[in-house]
Short mmCIF file of C-alpha atoms in Angstrom, two decimals:
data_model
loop_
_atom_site.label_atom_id
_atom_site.label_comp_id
_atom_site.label_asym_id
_atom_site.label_seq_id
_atom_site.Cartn_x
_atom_site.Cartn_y
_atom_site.Cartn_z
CA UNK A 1 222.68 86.14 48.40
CA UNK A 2 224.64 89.20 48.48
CA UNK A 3 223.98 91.72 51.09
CA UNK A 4 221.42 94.43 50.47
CA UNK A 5 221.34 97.92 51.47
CA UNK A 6 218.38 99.39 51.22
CA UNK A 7 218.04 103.03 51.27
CA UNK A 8 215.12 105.22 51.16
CA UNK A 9 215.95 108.25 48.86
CA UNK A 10 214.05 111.74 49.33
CA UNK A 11 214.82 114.84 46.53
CA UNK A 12 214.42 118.39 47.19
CA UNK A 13 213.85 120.23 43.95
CA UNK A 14 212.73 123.63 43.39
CA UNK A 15 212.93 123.72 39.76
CA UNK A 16 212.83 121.72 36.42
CA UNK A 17 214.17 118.49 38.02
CA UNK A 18 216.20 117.62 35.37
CA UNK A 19 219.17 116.07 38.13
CA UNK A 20 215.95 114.67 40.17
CA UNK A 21 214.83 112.56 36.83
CA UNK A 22 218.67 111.26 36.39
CA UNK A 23 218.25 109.88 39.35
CA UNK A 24 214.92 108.07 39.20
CA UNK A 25 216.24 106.78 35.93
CA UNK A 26 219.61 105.34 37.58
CA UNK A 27 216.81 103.65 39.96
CA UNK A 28 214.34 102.28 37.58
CA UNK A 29 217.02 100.84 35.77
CA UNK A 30 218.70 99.00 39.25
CA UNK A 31 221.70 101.58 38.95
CA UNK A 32 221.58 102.21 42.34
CA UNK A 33 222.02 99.21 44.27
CA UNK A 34 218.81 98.99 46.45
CA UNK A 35 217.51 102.11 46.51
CA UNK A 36 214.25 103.23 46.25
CA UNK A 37 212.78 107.06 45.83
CA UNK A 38 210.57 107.67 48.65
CA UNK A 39 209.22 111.52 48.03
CA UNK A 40 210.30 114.54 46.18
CA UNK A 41 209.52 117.83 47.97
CA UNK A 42 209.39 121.20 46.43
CA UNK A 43 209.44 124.62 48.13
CA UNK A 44 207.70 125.93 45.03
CA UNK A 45 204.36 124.45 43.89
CA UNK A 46 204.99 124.94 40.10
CA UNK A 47 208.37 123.20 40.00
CA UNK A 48 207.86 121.01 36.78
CA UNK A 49 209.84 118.39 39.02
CA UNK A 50 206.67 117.81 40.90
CA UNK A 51 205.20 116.62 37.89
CA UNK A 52 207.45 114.30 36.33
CA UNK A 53 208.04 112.48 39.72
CA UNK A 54 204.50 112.00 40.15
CA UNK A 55 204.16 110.88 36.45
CA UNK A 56 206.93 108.07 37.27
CA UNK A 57 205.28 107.43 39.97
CA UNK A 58 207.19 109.33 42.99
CA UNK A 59 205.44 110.42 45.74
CA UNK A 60 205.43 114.57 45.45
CA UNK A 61 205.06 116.88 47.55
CA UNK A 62 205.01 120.48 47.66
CA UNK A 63 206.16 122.28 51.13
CA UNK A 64 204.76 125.41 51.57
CA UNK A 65 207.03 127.73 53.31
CA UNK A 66 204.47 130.50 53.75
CA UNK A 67 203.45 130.01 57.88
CA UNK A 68 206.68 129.11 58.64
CA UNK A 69 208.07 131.17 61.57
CA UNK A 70 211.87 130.59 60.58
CA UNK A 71 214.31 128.92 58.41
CA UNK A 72 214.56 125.76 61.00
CA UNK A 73 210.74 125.75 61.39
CA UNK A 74 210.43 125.47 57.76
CA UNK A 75 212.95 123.03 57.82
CA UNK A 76 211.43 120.79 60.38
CA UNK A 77 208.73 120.63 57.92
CA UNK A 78 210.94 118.75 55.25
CA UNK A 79 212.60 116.74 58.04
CA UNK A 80 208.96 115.42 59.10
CA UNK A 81 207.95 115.22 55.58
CA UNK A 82 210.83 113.32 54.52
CA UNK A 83 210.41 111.12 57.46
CA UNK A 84 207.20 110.45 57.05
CA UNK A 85 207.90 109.07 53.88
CA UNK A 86 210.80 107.02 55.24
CA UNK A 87 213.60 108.64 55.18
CA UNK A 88 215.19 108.51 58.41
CA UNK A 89 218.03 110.56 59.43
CA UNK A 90 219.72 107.20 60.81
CA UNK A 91 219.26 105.05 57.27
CA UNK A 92 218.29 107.59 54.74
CA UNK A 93 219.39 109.74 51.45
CA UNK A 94 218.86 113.56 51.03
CA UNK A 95 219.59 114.87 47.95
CA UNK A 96 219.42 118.58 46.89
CA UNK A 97 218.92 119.03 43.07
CA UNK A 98 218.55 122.28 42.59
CA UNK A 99 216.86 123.32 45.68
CA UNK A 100 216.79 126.93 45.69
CA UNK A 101 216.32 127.29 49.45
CA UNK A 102 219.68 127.44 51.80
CA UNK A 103 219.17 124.75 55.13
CA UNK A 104 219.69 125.68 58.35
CA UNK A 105 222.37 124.05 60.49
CA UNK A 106 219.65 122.29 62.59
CA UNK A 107 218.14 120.17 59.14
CA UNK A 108 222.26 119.81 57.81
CA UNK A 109 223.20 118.48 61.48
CA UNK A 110 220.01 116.15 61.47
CA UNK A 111 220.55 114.52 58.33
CA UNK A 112 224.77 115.28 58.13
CA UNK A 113 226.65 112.52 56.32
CA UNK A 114 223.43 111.77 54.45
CA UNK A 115 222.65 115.03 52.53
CA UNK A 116 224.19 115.70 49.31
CA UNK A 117 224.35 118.52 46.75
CA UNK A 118 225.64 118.86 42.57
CA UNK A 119 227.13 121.94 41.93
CA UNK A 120 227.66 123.31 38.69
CA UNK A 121 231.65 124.04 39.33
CA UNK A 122 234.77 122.53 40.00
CA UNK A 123 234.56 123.22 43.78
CA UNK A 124 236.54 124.77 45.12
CA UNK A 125 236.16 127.03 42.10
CA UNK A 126 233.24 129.54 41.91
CA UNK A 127 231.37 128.56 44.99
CA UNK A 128 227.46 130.18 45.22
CA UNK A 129 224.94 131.51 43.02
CA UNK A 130 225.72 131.83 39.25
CA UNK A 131 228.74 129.34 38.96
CA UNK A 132 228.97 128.73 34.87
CA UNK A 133 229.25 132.88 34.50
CA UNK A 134 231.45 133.12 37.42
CA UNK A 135 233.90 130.50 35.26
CA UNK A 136 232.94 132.70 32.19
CA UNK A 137 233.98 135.24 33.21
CA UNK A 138 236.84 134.31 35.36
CA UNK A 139 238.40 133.16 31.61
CA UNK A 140 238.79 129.58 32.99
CA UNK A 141 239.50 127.18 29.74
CA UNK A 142 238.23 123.79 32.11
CA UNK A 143 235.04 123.87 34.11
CA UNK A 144 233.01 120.96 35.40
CA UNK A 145 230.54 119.62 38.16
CA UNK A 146 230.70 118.52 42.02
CA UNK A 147 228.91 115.48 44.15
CA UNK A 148 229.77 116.74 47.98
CA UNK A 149 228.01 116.22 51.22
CA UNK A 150 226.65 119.33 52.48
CA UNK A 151 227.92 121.16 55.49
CA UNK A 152 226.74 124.19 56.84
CA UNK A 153 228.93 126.30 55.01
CA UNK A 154 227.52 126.78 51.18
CA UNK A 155 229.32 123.99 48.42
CA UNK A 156 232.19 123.92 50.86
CA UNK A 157 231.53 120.20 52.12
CA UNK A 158 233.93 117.30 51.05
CA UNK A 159 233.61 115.84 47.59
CA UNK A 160 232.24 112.63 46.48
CA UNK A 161 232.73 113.48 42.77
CA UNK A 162 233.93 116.14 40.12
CA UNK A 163 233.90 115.82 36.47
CA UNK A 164 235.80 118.36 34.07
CA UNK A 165 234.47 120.13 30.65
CA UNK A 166 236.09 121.77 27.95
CA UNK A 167 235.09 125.53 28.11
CA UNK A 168 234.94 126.44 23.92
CA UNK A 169 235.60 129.93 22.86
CA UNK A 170 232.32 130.38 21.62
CA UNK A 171 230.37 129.64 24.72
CA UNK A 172 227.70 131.23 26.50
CA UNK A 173 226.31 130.93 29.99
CA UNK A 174 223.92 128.45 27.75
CA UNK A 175 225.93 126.38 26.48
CA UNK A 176 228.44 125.72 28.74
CA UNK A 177 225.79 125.13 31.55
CA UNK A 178 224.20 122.65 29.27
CA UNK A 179 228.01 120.79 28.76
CA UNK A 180 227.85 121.13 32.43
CA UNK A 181 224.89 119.60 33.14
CA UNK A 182 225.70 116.57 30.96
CA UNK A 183 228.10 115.56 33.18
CA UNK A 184 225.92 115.94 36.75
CA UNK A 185 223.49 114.01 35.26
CA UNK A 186 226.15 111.07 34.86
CA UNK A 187 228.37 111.89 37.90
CA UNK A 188 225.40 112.37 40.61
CA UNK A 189 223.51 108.73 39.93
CA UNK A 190 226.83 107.57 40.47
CA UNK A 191 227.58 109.28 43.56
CA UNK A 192 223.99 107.95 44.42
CA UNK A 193 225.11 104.30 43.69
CA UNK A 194 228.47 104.70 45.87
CA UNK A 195 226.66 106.13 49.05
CA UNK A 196 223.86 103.47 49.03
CA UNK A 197 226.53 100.63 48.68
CA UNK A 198 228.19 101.95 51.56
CA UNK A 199 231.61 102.68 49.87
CA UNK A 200 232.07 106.21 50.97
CA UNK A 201 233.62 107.10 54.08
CA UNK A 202 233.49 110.41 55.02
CA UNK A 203 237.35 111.66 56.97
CA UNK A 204 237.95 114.91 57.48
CA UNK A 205 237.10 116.96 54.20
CA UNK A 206 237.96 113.92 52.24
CA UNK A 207 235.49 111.44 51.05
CA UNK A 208 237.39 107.99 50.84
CA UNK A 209 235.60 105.78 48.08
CA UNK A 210 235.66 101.92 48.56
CA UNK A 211 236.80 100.59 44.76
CA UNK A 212 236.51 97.26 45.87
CA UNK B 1 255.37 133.04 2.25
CA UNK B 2 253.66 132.57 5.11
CA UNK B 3 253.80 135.30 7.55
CA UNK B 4 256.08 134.68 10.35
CA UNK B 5 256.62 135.92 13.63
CA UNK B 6 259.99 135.61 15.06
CA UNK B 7 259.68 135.67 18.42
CA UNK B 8 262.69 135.32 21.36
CA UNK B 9 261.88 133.51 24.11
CA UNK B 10 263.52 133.43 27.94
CA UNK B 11 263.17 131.43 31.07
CA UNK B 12 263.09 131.70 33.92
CA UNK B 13 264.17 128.90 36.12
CA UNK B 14 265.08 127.58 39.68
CA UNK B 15 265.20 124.03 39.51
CA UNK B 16 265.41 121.14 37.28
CA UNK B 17 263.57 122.27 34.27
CA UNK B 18 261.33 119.79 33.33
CA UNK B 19 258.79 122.83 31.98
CA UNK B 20 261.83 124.08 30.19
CA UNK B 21 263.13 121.38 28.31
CA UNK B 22 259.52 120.83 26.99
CA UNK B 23 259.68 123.87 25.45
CA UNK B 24 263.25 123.36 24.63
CA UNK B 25 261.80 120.25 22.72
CA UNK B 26 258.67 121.46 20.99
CA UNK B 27 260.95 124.66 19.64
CA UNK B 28 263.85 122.09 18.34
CA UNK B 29 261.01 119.65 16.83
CA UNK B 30 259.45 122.86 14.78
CA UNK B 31 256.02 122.48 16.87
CA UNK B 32 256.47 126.67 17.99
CA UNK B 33 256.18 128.41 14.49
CA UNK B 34 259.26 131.29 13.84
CA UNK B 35 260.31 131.11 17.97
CA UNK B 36 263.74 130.51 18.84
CA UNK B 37 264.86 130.14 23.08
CA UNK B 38 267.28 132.71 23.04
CA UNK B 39 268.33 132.66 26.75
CA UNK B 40 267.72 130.33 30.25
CA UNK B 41 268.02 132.59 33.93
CA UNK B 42 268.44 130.97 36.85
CA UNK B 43 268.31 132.69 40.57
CA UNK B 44 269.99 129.66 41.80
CA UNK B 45 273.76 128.65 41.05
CA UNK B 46 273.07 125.17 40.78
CA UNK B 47 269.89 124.41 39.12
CA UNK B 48 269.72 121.95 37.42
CA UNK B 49 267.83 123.79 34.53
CA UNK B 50 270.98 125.47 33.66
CA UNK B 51 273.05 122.23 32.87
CA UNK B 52 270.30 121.24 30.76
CA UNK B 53 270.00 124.47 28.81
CA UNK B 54 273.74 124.44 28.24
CA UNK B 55 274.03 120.53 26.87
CA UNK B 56 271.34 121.86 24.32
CA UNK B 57 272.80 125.10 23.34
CA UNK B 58 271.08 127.17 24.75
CA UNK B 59 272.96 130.24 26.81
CA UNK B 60 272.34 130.11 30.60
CA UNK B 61 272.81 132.18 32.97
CA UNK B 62 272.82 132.97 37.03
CA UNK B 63 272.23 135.91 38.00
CA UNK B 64 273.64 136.05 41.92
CA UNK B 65 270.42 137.79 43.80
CA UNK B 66 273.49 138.74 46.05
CA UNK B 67 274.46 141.97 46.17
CA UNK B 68 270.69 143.43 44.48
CA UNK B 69 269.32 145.71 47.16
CA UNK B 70 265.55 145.37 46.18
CA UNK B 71 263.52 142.89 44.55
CA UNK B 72 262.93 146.01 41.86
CA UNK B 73 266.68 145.91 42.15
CA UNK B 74 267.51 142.02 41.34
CA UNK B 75 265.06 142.06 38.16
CA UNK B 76 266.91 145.04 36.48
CA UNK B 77 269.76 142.98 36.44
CA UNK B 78 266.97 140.12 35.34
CA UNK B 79 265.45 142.51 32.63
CA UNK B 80 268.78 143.50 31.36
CA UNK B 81 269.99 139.72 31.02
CA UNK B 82 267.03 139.20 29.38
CA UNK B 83 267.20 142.23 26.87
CA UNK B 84 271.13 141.26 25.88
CA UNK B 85 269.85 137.98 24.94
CA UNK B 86 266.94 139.97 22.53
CA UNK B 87 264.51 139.41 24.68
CA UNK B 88 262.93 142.53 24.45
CA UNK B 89 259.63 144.00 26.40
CA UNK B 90 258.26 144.81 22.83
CA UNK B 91 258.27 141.73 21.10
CA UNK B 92 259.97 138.53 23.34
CA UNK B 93 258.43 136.24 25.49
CA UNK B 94 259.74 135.50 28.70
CA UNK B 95 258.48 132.13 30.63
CA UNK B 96 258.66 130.97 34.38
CA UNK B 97 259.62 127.44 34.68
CA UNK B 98 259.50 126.69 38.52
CA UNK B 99 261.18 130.54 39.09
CA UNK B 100 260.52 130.36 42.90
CA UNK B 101 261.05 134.22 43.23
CA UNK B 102 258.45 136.43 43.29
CA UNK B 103 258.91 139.32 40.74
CA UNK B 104 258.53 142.44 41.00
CA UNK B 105 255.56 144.80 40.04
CA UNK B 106 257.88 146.83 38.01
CA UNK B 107 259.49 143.56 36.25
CA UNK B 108 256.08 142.52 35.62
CA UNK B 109 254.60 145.73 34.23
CA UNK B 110 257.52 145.88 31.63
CA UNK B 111 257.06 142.47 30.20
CA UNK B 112 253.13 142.66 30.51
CA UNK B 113 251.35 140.19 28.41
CA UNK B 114 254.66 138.91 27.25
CA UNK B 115 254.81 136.91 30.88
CA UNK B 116 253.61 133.55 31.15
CA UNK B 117 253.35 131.02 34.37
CA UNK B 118 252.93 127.69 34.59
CA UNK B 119 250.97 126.44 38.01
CA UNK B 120 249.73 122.91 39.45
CA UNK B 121 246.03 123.37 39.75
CA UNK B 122 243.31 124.10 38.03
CA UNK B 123 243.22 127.92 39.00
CA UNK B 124 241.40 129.25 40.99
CA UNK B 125 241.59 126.84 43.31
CA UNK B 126 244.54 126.61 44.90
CA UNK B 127 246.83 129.33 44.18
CA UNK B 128 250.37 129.87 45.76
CA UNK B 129 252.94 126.85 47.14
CA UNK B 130 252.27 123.24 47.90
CA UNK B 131 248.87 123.32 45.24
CA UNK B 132 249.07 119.32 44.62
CA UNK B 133 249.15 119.26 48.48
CA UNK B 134 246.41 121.66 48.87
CA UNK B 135 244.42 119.69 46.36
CA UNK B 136 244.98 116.37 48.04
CA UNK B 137 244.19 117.82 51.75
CA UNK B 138 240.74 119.63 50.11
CA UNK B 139 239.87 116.21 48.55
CA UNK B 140 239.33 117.46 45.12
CA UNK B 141 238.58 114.59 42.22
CA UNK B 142 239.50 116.32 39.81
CA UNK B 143 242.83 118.21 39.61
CA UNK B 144 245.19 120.15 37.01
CA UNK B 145 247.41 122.75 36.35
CA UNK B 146 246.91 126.10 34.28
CA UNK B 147 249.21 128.21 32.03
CA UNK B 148 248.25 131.85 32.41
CA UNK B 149 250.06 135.35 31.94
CA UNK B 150 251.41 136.81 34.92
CA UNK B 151 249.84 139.68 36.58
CA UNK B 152 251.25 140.97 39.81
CA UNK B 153 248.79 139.26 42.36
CA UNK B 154 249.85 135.78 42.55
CA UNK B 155 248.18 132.99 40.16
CA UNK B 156 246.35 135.41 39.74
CA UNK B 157 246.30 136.39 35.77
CA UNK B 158 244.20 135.97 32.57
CA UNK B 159 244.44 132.24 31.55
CA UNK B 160 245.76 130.75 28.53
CA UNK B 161 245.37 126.63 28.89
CA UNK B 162 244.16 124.43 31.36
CA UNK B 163 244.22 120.31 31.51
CA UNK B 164 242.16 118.29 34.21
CA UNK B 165 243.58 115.56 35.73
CA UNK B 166 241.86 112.63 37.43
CA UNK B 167 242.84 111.93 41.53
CA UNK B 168 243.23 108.26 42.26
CA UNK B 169 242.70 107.41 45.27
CA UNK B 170 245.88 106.14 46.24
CA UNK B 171 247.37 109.17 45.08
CA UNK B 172 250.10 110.57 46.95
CA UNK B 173 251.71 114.14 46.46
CA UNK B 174 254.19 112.78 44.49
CA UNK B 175 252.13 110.49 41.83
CA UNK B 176 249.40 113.35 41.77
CA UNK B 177 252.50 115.92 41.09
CA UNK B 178 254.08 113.71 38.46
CA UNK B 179 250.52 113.58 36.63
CA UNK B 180 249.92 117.02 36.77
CA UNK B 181 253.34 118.01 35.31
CA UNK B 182 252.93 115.61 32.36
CA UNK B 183 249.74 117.78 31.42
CA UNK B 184 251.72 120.93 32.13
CA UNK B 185 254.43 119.38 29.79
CA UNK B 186 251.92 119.44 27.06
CA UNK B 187 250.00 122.92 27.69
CA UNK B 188 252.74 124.99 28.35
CA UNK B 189 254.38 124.33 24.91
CA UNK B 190 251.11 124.80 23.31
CA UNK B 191 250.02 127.74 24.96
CA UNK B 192 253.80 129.35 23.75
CA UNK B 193 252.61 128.01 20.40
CA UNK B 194 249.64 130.16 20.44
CA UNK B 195 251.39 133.15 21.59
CA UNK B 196 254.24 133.09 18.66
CA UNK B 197 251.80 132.97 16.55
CA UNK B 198 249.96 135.67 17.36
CA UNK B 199 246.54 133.76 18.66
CA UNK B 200 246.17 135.12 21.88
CA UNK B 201 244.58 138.30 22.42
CA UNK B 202 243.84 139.39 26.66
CA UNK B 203 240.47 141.08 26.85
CA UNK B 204 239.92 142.25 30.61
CA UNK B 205 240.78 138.74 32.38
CA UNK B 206 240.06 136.64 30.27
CA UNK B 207 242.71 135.05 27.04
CA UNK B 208 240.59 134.95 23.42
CA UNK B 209 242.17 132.41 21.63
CA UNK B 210 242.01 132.46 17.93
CA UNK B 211 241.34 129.03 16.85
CA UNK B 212 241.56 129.46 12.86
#
């Protein structure tokens, strides 16, 4: 039998989910190796991705940040959440997909070298909020997406995976985000897949991929 | 008749060329509409470049940085090399092919938006010297280069044509170089090709192409 490693995925979503549901697909259709998706958890209790993980069956969860006294108190609240649910710091898988909520260092230290992020950019290209008009605007004729582990410092951690896009003269922030998001959807499942076979190694700010 | 737009072009060069003689190529095969490469300027005695001009027919040229007494100084003599040749501010083109001198802002001012670079990365990112090595060291996936029209910051102007190339992950500076420059091979030509014909119009930074 060949060895298993299973891995117990948690999302955090604040939005649509669209990312969240590429993901659950790569799982139900045994994309990812052995993983499983434990819990989705939303700062916002209307994110539509609440919905459509509890219609596939996903344990959802909304975390209300209201009460909490401070970013890390907030944050312990996802870390026990996503614990609870078992997603251990030691074994686990934290992914952001489109979380609009920055982590503190504590929650990024607990869960570092598990806890990755898809940005709409070719990092290090256009870092932050508002990356497609930010490329737009900077006149850039290639754009694209990046898989990285997060680090305290925002889309600045080391990259697991980038894919490029064709910026056409007749884009808008519209369209281009939607080219853009195209590729996430393929590039993040199979950063996903690569992390829960345990074929990334993380060295320095490079991320050394086992092609086996 | 078809309108045409004669168009001189010069380079400037430091090294061996390769940039160069791609141009060189696409002009003799037709593939740059009315342009003809009317001169090849090299700051260094021996490049390589201006051996290679020469066996094609093409004038070349050092011009000694010895004796200038200012960078302004140097790219007079530059600007007047250039303007014997019929390279003129009005209506030439003039191209840097691995020119390792910085120019001045009074060089670039008279040949503004008739200036063209070629770079190794997928600008932004990684601006200035050593940009495979930069790219390798930041762990990028995705690399490239980008031909863009030269503004007095450094990499820093409106861009014509980008490529995206893939990082292997055996890839050393050399092997990612040597891909890189066979994309820049291909966009530098074409971006010329858009320029002598008139396609490429600079609207605040960014380059409107028109596609026909």
């Amino acid at each position: 039998m060949p060895t298993r490693h299973p891995c117990s995925i948690g999302i955090l979503v604040s939005g649509r989910g669209s990312n969240m549901l590429a993901i659950l697909r790569a799982v139900e259709a045994g994309r990812v190796g052995g993983a499983r998706v434990a819990v989705v958890l939303s700062d916002r209790p209307g994110a539509r991705a609440l919905k459509v993980a509890e219609r596939r069956g996903v344990p959802a969860v909304w975390v209300d940040p209201k009460g909490a006294a401070s970013r890390e108190d907030y944050d312990k609240k996802l870390a026990a959440a996503l614990e609870a649910a078992g997603v251990s710091p030691g074994k686990g898988l934290v992914l952001l997909a489109g979380f609009m909520r920055l982590l503190s260092p504590w929650f990024v230290k607990r869960f570092g070298g598990r806890l990755m992020n898809v940005h709409p950019s070719l990092l290090p290209s256009f870092p932050g909020l508002d990356a497609q008009r930010q490329a737009l605007e900077h006149g850039v004729k290639v754009a694209g997406c990046t898989v990285h582990f997060v680090v305290p410092e925002v889309d600045a951690g080391p990259i697991v995976a980038q894919a490029a896009v064709r910026v056409e003269p007749t884009d808008t922030e519209e369209t281009l985000a939607a080219r853009i998001l195209a590729q996430e959807h393929r590039i993040y499942p199979l950063a996903v897949k690569l992390f829960v076979e345990g074929r990334l190694k993380i060295e320095g700010r490079r991320v050394v991929i086992d092609r086996r």
